[in-house]
CSV table of C-alpha atoms and ligand atoms in Angstrom, one decimal:
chain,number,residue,atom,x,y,z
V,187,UNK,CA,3.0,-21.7,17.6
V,188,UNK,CA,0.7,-18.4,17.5
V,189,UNK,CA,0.1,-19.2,20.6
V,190,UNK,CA,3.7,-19.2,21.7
V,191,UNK,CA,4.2,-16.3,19.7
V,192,UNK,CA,1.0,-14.8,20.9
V,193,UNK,CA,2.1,-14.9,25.0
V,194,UNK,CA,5.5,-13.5,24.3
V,195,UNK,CA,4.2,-10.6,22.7
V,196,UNK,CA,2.9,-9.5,26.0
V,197,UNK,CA,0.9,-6.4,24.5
V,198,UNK,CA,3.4,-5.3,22.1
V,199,UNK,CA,2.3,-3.3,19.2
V,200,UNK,CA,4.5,-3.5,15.9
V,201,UNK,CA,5.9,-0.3,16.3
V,202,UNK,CA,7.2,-1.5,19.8
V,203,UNK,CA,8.7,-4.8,18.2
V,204,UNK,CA,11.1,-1.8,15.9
V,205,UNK,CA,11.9,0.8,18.2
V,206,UNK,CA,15.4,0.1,18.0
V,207,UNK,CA,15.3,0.0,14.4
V,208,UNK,CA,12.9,2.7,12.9
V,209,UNK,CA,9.2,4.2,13.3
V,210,UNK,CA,6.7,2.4,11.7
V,211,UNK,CA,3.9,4.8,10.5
V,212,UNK,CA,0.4,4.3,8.9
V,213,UNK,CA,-1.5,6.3,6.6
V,214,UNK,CA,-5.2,7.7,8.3
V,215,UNK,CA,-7.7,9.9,7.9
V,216,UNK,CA,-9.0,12.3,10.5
V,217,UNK,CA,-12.3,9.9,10.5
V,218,UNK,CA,-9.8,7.0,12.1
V,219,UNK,CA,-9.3,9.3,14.8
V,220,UNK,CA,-13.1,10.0,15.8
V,221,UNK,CA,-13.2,6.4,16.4
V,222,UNK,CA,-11.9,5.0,19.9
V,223,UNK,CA,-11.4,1.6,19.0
V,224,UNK,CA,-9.4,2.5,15.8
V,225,UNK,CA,-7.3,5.2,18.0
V,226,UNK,CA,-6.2,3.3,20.0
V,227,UNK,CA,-5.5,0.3,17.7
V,228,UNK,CA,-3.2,3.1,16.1
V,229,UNK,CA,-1.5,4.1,19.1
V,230,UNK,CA,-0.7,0.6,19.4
V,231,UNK,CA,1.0,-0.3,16.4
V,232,UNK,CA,2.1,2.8,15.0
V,233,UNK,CA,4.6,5.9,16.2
V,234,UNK,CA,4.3,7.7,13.0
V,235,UNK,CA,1.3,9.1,10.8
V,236,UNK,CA,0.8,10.1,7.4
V,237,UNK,CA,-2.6,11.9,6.1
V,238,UNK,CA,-3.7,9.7,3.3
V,239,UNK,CA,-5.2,12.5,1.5
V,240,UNK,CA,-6.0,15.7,3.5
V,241,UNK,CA,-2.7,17.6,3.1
V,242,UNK,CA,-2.6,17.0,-0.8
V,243,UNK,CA,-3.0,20.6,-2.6
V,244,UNK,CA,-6.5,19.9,-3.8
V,245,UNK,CA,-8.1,18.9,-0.2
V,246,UNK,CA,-5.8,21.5,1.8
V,247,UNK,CA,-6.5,24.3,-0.6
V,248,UNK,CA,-9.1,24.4,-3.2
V,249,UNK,CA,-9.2,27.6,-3.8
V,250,UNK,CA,-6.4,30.1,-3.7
V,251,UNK,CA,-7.6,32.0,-0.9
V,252,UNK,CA,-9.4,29.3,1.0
V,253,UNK,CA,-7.1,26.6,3.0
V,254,UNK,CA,-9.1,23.6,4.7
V,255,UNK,CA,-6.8,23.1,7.5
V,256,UNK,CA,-9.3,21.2,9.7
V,257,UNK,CA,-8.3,17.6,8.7
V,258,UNK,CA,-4.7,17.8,8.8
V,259,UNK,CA,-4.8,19.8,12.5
V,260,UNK,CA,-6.9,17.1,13.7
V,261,UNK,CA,-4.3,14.5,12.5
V,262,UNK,CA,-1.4,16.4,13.6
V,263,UNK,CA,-3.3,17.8,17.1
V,264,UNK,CA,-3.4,13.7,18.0
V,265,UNK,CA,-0.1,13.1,17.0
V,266,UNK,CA,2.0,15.5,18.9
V,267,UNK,CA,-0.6,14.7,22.0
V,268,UNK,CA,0.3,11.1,21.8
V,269,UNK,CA,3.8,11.2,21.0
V,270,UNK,CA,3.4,10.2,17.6
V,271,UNK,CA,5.8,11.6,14.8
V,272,UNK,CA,4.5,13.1,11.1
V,273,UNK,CA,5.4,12.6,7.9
V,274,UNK,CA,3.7,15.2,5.3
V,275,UNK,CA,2.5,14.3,2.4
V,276,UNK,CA,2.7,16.0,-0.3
V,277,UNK,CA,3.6,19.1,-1.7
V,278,UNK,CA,3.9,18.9,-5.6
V,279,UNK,CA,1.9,15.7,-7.0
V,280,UNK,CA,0.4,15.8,-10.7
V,281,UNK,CA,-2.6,14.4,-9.2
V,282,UNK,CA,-4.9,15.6,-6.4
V,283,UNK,CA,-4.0,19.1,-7.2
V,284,UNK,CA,-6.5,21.8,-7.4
V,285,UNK,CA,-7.4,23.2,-11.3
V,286,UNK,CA,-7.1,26.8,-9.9
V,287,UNK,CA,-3.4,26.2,-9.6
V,288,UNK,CA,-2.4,26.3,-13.0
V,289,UNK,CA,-5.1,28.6,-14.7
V,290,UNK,CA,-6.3,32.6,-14.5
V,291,UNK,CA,-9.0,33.8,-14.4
V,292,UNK,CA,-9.9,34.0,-18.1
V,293,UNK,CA,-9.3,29.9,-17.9
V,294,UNK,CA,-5.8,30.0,-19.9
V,295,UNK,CA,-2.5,28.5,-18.5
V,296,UNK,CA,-0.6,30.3,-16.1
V,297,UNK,CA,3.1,31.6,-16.8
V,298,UNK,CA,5.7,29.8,-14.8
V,299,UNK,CA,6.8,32.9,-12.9
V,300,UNK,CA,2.6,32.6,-11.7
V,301,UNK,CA,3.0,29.1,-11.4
V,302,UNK,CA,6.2,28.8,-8.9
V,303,UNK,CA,4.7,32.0,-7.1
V,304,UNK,CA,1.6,30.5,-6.4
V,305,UNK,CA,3.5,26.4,-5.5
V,306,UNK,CA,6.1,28.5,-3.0
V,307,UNK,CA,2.9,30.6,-1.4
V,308,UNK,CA,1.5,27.0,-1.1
V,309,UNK,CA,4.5,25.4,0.8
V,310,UNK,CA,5.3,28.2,2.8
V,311,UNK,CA,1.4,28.4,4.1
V,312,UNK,CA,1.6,24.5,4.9
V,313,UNK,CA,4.9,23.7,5.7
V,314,UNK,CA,5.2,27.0,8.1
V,315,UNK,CA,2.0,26.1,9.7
V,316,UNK,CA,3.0,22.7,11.2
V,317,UNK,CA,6.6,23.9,11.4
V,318,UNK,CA,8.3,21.8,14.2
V,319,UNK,CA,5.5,19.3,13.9
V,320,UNK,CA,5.7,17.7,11.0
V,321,UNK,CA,9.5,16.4,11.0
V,322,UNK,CA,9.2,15.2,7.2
V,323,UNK,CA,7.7,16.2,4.0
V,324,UNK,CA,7.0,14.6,0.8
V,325,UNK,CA,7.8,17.8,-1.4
V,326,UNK,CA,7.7,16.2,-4.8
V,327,UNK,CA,5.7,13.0,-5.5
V,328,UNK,CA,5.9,10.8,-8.9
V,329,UNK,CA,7.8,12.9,-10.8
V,330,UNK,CA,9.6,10.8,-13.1
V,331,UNK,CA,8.0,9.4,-16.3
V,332,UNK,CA,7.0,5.8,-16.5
V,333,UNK,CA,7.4,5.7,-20.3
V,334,UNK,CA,11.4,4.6,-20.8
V,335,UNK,CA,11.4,7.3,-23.8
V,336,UNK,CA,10.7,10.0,-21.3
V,337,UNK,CA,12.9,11.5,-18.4
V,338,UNK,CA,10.0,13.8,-16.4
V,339,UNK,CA,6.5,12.9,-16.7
V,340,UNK,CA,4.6,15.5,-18.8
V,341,UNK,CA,2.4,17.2,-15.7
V,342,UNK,CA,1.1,20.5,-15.7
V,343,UNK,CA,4.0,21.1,-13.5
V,344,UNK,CA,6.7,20.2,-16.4
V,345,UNK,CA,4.6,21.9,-19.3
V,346,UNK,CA,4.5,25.3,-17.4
V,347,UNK,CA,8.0,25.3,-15.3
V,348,UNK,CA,9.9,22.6,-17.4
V,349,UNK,CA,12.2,20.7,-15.0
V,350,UNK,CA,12.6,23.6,-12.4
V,351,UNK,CA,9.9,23.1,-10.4
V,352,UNK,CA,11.5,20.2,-8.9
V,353,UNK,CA,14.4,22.0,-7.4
V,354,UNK,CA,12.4,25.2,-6.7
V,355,UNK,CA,9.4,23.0,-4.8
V,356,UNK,CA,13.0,21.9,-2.3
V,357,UNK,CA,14.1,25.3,-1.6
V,358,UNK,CA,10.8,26.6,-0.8
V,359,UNK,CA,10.1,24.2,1.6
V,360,UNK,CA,13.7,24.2,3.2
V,361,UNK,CA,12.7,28.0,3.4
V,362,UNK,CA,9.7,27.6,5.2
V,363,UNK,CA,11.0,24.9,7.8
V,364,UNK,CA,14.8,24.2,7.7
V,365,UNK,CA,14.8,21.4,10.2
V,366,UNK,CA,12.1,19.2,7.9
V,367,UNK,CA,14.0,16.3,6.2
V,368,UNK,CA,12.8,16.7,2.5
V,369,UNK,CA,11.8,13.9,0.3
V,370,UNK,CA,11.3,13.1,-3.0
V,371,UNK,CA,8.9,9.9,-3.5
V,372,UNK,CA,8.1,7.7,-5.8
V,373,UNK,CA,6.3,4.2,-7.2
V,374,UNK,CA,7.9,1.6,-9.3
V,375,UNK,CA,11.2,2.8,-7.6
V,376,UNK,CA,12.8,-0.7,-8.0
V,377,UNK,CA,12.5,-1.2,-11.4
V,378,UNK,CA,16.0,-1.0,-13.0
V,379,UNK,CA,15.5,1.5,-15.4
V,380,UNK,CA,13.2,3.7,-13.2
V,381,UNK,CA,15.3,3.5,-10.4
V,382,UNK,CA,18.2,4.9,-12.9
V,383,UNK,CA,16.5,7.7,-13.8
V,384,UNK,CA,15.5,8.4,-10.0
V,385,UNK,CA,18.7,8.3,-9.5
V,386,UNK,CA,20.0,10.9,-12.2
V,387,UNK,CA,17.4,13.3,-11.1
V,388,UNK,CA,18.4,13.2,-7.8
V,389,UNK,CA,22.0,13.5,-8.4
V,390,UNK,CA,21.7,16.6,-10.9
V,391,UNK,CA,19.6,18.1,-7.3
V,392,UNK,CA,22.6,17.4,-4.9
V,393,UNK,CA,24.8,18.5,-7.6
V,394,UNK,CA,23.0,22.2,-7.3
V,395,UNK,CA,23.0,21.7,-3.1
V,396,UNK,CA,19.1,21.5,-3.4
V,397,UNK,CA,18.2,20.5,0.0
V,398,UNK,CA,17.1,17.2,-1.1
V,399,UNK,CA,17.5,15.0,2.3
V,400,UNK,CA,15.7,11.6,1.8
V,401,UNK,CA,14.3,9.1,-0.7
V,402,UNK,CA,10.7,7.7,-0.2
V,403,UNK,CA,9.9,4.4,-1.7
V,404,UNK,CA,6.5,3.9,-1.7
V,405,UNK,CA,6.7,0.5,-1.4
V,406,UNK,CA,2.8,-0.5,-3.4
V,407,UNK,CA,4.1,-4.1,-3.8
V,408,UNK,CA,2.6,-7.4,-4.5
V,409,UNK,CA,3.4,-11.1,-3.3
V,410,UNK,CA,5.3,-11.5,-6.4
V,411,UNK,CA,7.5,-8.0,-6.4
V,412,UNK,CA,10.2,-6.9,-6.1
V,413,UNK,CA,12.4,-9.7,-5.9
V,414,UNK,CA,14.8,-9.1,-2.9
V,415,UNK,CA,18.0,-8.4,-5.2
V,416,UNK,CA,15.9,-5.7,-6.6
V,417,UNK,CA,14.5,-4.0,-3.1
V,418,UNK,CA,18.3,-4.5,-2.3
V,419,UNK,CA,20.1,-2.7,-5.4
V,420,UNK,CA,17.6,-0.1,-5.4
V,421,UNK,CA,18.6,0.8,-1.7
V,422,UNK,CA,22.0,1.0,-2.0
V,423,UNK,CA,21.8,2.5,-5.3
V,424,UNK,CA,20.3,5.0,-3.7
V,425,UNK,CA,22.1,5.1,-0.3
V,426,UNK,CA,25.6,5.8,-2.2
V,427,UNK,CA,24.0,9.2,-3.1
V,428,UNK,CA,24.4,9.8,0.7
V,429,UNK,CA,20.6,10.0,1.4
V,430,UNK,CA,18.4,8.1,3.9
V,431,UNK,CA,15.5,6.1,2.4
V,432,UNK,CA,12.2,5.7,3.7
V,433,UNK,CA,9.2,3.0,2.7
V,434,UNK,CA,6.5,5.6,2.7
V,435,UNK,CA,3.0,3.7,1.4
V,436,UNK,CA,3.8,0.0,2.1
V,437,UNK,CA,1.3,-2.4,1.1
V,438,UNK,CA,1.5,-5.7,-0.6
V,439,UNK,CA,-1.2,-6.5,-3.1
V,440,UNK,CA,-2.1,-10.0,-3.3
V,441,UNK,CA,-3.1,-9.7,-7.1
V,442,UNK,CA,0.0,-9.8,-9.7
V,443,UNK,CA,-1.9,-7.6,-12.4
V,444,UNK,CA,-5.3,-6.4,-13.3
V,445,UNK,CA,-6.6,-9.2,-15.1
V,446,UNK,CA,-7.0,-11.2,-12.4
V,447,UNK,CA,-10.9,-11.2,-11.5
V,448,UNK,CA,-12.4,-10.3,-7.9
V,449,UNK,CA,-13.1,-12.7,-5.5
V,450,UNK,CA,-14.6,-13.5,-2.2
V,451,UNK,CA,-12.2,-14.6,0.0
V,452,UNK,CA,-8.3,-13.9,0.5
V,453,UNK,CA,-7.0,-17.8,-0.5
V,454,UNK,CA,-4.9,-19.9,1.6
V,455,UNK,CA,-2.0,-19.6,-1.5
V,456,UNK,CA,-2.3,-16.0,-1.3
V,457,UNK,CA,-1.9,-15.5,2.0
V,458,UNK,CA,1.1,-18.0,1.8
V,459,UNK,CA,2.6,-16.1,-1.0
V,460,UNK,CA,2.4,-13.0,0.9
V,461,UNK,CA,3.9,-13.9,4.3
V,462,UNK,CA,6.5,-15.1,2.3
V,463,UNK,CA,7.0,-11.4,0.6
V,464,UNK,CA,6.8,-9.5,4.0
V,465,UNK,CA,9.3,-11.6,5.7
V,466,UNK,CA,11.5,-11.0,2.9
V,467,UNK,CA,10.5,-7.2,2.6
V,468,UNK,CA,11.0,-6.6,6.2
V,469,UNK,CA,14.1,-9.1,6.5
V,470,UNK,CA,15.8,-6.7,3.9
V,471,UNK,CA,14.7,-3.3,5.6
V,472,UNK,CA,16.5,-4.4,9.0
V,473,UNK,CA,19.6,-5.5,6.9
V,474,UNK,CA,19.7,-1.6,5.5
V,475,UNK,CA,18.8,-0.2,9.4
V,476,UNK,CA,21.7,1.9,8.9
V,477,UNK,CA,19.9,4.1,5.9
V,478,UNK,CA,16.1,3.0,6.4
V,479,UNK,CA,14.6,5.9,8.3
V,480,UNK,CA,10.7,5.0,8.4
V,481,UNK,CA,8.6,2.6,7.2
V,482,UNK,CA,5.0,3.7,6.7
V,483,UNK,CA,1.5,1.4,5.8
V,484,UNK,CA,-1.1,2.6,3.1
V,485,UNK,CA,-4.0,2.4,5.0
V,486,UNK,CA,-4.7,0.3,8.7
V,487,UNK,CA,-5.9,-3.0,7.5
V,488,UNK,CA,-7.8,-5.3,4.7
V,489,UNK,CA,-10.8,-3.4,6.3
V,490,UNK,CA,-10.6,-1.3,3.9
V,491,UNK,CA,-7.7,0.5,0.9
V,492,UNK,CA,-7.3,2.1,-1.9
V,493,UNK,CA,-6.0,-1.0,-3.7
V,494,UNK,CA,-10.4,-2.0,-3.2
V,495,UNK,CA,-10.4,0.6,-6.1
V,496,UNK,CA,-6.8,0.5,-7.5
V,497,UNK,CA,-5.9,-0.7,-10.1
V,498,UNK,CA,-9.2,-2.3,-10.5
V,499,UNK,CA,-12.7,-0.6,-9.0
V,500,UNK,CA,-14.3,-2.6,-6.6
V,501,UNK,CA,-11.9,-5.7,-6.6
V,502,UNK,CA,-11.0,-6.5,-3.3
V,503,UNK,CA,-7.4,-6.6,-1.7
V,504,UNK,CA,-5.6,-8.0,1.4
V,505,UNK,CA,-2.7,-6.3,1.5
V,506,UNK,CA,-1.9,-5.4,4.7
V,507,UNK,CA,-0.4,-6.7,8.1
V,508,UNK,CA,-4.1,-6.5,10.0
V,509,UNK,CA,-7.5,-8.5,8.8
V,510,UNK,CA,-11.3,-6.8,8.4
V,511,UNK,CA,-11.7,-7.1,12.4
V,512,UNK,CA,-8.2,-5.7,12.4
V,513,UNK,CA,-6.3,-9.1,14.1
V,514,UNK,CA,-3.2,-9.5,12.9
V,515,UNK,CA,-2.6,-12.0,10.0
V,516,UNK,CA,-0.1,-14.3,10.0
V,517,UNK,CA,2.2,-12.2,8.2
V,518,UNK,CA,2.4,-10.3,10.9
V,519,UNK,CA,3.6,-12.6,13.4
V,520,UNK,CA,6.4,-13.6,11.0
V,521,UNK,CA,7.2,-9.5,10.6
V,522,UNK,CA,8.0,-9.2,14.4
V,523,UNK,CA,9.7,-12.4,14.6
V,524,UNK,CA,13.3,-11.9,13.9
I,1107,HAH,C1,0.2,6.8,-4.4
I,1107,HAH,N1,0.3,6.8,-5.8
I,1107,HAH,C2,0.1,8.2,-3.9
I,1107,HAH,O1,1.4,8.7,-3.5
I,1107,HAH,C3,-0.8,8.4,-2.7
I,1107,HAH,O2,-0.9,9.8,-2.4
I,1107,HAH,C4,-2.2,7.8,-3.0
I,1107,HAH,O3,-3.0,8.1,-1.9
I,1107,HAH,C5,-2.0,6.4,-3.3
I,1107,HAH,C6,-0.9,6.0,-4.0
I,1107,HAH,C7,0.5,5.5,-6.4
I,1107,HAH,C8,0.2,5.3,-7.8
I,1107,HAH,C9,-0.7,6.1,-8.5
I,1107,HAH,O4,-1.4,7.1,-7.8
I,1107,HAH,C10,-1.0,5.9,-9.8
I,1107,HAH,C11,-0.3,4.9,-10.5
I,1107,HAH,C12,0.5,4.1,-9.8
I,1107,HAH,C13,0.8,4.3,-8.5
């Protein structure tokens, strides 16, 4: 059977097996791009790239005068040399943002009139830079609250600004690049009552013609969620506001919570249980071709990802479609076969 599979494939990366339906993407770092093995194993697979961490406000610019723009110009010089879009990520994140942001110099809290000065200086520095090269952004990231008491998560961002930094993070980067389609991303984006506030916030910003463009699902799954009526409820839920929908960090744990203890080897049930999920994942994201715009990876392969560390330090995953030596799984031969 692989065999069979194997011949037809004739050289065929993933990316090639979807280029009528949408770019698949991965998320790097500029170290990936040093090496010429893992290069070119990303030129074959992928169209689209995604900086795992070196555009986030704290690696990009941790200090307010001081950018770091040598990561993310390496990432984005290889793309646009080899044909390959960019997604940005991310512009407004609780996490990975630099402490400078939100104090003075006497080490109190900022005002929000500092505050939004200081986030619009940012996205106009980094979206204007790659203008025309990056063709998406991430401009607000996790957001909403996982607690079901609470609408916005209580960030820095919410204390100082309250809810407007959302909406103001949108128009500064429409500002700074008006042909970037702008998305607002999120985790847990299928569960029901999640998804309803997702949904709320993002009506309330078409409401006010914030130039909100496009939903990104992140998509850090296991081999036991979602369940397909979920994935498929949430898309459309989302859809009927109007907006495309992207899977921006895909990757499908093989644990179900974090009391399972490490072990040595990925089993034959896991690996089972997960071609199972990935056919259905990818089954559902070619039934929505019409809204799903991108689908993008969390890291190359089982080589190595931040689920190793996530949720659980130093327990290792499988999650992805490519093995430590970066063959395909069998996952992935039932992904391209369709
Ligand atoms: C994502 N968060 C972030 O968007 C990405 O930037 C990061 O590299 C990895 C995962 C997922 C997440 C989290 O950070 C905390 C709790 C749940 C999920």
């Amino acid at each position: 059977m692989a065999v069979t599979v194997n011949a037809q494939d004739a050289g065929k990366g993933l990316k090639d097996h979807y280029k009528n339906l949408f770019p698949v993407g991965v998320a790097i770092t500029p170290r990936h791009l040093q090496d010429s093995s893992t290069s070119a194993f990303i030129r074959k697979h992928f169209n689209s790239l995604t900086a795992e961490n070196v555009m986030k406000m704290e690696p990009i610019h941790p200090e307010e005068d001081r950018y770091n723009w040598g990561g993310a110009d390496a990432i984005v010089h290889f793309a646009t040399g080899n044909g390959l879009k960019v997604r940005g990520h991310t512009l407004c994140w609780h996490k990975q943002a630099p402490k400078w942001m939100f104090y003075d110099a006497a080490g109190q809290l900022v005002g929000k009139d500092t505050l939004l000065n200081r986030l619009r200086k940012h996205i106009h520095d980094v979206v204007g830079r790659y203008k025309g090269r990056i063709y998406a952004w991430d401009v607000v990231n996790e957001a909403i609250s996982d607690r079901q008491d609470e609408f916005l998560r209580n960030s820095l961002w919410y204390q100082i600004c309250g809810e407007d930094f959302i909406e103001h993070a949108f128009r500064y980067a429409h500002e700074a690049d008006p042909d970037a389609v702008l998305f607002y991303n999120d985790y847990n984006t299928e569960n029901p009552w999640k998804r309803d506030k997702i949904y709320r916030l993002l009506k309330k910003l078409l409401d006010a013609n914030v130039p909100v463009h496009a939903i990104g699902l992140q998509g850090h799954w296991s081999v036991k969620d979602p369940s397909r009526e979920l994935l498929a409820s949430a898309i459309e839920k989302y859809a009927s506001l109007g907006i495309k929908v992207q899977i921006t960090e895909l990757d499908v744990s093989v644990f179900t919570d974090d009391k399972i203890p490490e072990q040595r080897h990925f089993t034959a049930e896991q690996e089972r249980l997960q071609e199972q999920q990935y056919m259905m994942l990818f089954d559902t994201f070619r039934k929505y071709r019409q809204v799903i715009t991108g689908v993008t990876f969390w890291n190359l392969s089982d080589r190595s990802t931040w689920l190793d560390n996530f949720p659980v330090r130093g327990r290792k995953n499988y999650p992805l479609l490519f093995d430590e030596k970066l063959q395909p799984k069998k996952a992935y031969w039932k992904v391209v076969e369709f």
